[in-house]
């Protein structure tokens, strides 16, 4: 069973673009914020990754924008790791407002060694935390 993580997000004035709704770049920021929140909730903050000698880095984002969000609206951001490879994983994220998905993302994260700057195998203990 995959561990899912949910956090609330409220759109603020600074998130709004010239069209009067949340900017596409803000959706991307929210996708990253919920991923980091998920990791921290499982005990993997910046210090833990330093101790591990490696960290996840983004290799690819794919986002489908399905609805608009305006200032003051609150969303539920839900994320989970959907697929594991040797040195990478695919994390799915849904941003939900009033029971409807307004954005859906798939992000490929690679495990990178701090010392070499190259991809390495994702440690089994880290994998187990997210499973």
CSV table of C-alpha atoms in Angstrom, one decimal:
chain,number,residue,atom,x,y,z
A,1,UNK,CA,0.0,0.0,0.0
A,2,UNK,CA,1.4,3.4,-1.0
A,3,UNK,CA,1.6,6.1,1.7
A,4,UNK,CA,-0.5,9.1,0.6
A,5,UNK,CA,0.0,12.5,2.0
A,6,UNK,CA,-2.5,15.4,2.0
A,7,UNK,CA,-2.1,19.1,2.9
A,8,UNK,CA,-4.3,22.1,2.6
A,9,UNK,CA,-3.4,25.0,0.4
A,10,UNK,CA,-5.1,28.4,0.2
A,11,UNK,CA,-4.5,30.7,-2.8
A,12,UNK,CA,-3.3,34.1,-1.8
A,13,UNK,CA,-3.1,37.4,-3.8
A,14,UNK,CA,0.6,36.8,-4.7
A,15,UNK,CA,-0.4,33.5,-6.4
A,16,UNK,CA,-2.7,35.3,-8.9
A,17,UNK,CA,-1.6,36.2,-12.4
A,18,UNK,CA,-2.8,38.8,-14.9
A,19,UNK,CA,-5.8,36.6,-15.9
A,20,UNK,CA,-7.2,36.7,-12.3
A,21,UNK,CA,-6.5,33.1,-11.4
A,22,UNK,CA,-3.6,31.1,-9.9
A,23,UNK,CA,-0.5,31.2,-12.2
A,24,UNK,CA,0.7,27.9,-13.7
A,25,UNK,CA,4.0,28.4,-12.0
A,26,UNK,CA,2.3,28.5,-8.6
A,27,UNK,CA,0.7,25.1,-9.3
A,28,UNK,CA,4.2,23.8,-9.9
A,29,UNK,CA,5.4,25.3,-6.6
A,30,UNK,CA,2.5,23.6,-4.8
A,31,UNK,CA,3.4,20.3,-6.3
A,32,UNK,CA,7.0,20.7,-4.9
A,33,UNK,CA,5.7,21.9,-1.5
A,34,UNK,CA,3.4,18.9,-1.0
A,35,UNK,CA,6.2,16.6,-2.1
A,36,UNK,CA,8.6,18.1,0.5
A,37,UNK,CA,5.9,18.0,3.1
A,38,UNK,CA,5.3,14.3,2.4
A,39,UNK,CA,9.0,13.6,2.7
A,40,UNK,CA,9.3,15.6,6.0
A,41,UNK,CA,6.2,13.8,7.4
A,42,UNK,CA,8.1,10.5,7.0
A,43,UNK,CA,11.3,11.7,8.7
A,44,UNK,CA,13.2,12.8,5.6
A,45,UNK,CA,14.1,16.5,5.9
A,46,UNK,CA,17.2,18.3,4.6
A,47,UNK,CA,19.3,17.0,7.6
A,48,UNK,CA,18.3,13.4,7.0
A,49,UNK,CA,19.1,13.6,3.3
A,50,UNK,CA,22.5,15.1,4.2
A,51,UNK,CA,23.1,12.2,6.6
A,52,UNK,CA,22.1,9.8,3.8
A,53,UNK,CA,24.6,11.5,1.4
A,54,UNK,CA,22.0,11.8,-1.3
A,55,UNK,CA,18.8,13.7,-2.2
A,56,UNK,CA,16.0,13.5,-4.6
A,57,UNK,CA,16.2,16.0,-7.6
A,58,UNK,CA,13.5,16.6,-10.2
A,59,UNK,CA,14.2,15.2,-13.7
A,60,UNK,CA,10.8,15.9,-15.2
A,61,UNK,CA,7.4,17.5,-14.4
A,62,UNK,CA,4.2,16.9,-16.3
A,63,UNK,CA,1.2,18.9,-15.3
A,64,UNK,CA,-2.4,18.8,-16.6
A,65,UNK,CA,-4.3,22.0,-15.7
A,66,UNK,CA,-8.0,21.0,-15.4
A,67,UNK,CA,-9.6,24.0,-13.6
A,68,UNK,CA,-9.0,27.5,-12.3
A,69,UNK,CA,-8.3,28.5,-8.8
A,70,UNK,CA,-8.8,32.1,-7.5
A,71,UNK,CA,-7.7,34.0,-4.5
A,72,UNK,CA,-9.1,32.7,-1.2
A,73,UNK,CA,-10.0,29.3,-2.5
A,74,UNK,CA,-8.7,26.3,-0.5
A,75,UNK,CA,-7.4,23.2,-2.1
A,76,UNK,CA,-6.4,19.7,-0.8
A,77,UNK,CA,-3.1,18.7,-2.3
A,78,UNK,CA,-2.6,14.9,-2.3
A,79,UNK,CA,0.6,13.1,-3.3
A,80,UNK,CA,2.1,9.6,-3.4
A,81,UNK,CA,4.9,7.7,-5.0
A,82,UNK,CA,3.4,5.7,-7.8
A,83,UNK,CA,6.3,3.9,-9.4
A,84,UNK,CA,9.8,3.0,-8.3
A,85,UNK,CA,12.9,2.4,-10.5
A,86,UNK,CA,16.4,1.6,-9.3
A,87,UNK,CA,17.5,5.3,-9.0
A,88,UNK,CA,14.3,7.2,-9.6
A,89,UNK,CA,10.6,7.3,-8.8
A,90,UNK,CA,7.4,8.8,-10.2
A,91,UNK,CA,5.4,10.9,-7.8
A,92,UNK,CA,1.8,11.7,-8.6
A,93,UNK,CA,0.0,14.8,-7.2
A,94,UNK,CA,-3.6,16.0,-7.4
A,95,UNK,CA,-4.8,19.4,-6.4
A,96,UNK,CA,-8.4,19.2,-5.5
A,97,UNK,CA,-11.0,22.0,-5.0
A,98,UNK,CA,-14.6,21.3,-3.9
A,99,UNK,CA,-14.1,17.6,-4.7
A,100,UNK,CA,-12.8,18.1,-8.2
A,101,UNK,CA,-9.3,17.7,-9.5
A,102,UNK,CA,-8.1,21.1,-10.8
A,103,UNK,CA,-4.5,19.9,-11.6
A,104,UNK,CA,-2.8,16.6,-11.9
A,105,UNK,CA,1.0,16.2,-12.0
A,106,UNK,CA,3.5,13.4,-12.5
A,107,UNK,CA,7.1,14.2,-11.4
A,108,UNK,CA,10.1,12.0,-12.0
A,109,UNK,CA,12.6,12.3,-9.1
A,110,UNK,CA,16.1,10.9,-9.3
A,111,UNK,CA,18.2,10.0,-6.2
A,112,UNK,CA,21.5,12.0,-6.6
A,113,UNK,CA,24.7,11.5,-4.6
A,114,UNK,CA,25.9,14.7,-3.0
A,115,UNK,CA,29.6,13.7,-3.4
A,116,UNK,CA,29.5,12.7,-7.1
A,117,UNK,CA,26.4,14.6,-8.4
A,118,UNK,CA,25.4,11.4,-10.1
A,119,UNK,CA,22.3,9.2,-9.8
A,120,UNK,CA,22.5,6.4,-7.2
A,121,UNK,CA,20.3,3.5,-6.2
A,122,UNK,CA,17.5,4.6,-3.9
A,123,UNK,CA,18.2,3.1,-0.4
A,124,UNK,CA,15.8,0.3,0.5
A,125,UNK,CA,15.0,1.9,3.9
A,126,UNK,CA,13.9,5.1,2.2
A,127,UNK,CA,11.8,3.2,-0.3
A,128,UNK,CA,10.1,1.3,2.5
A,129,UNK,CA,9.1,4.5,4.3
A,130,UNK,CA,7.1,5.6,1.2
A,131,UNK,CA,5.6,2.2,0.5
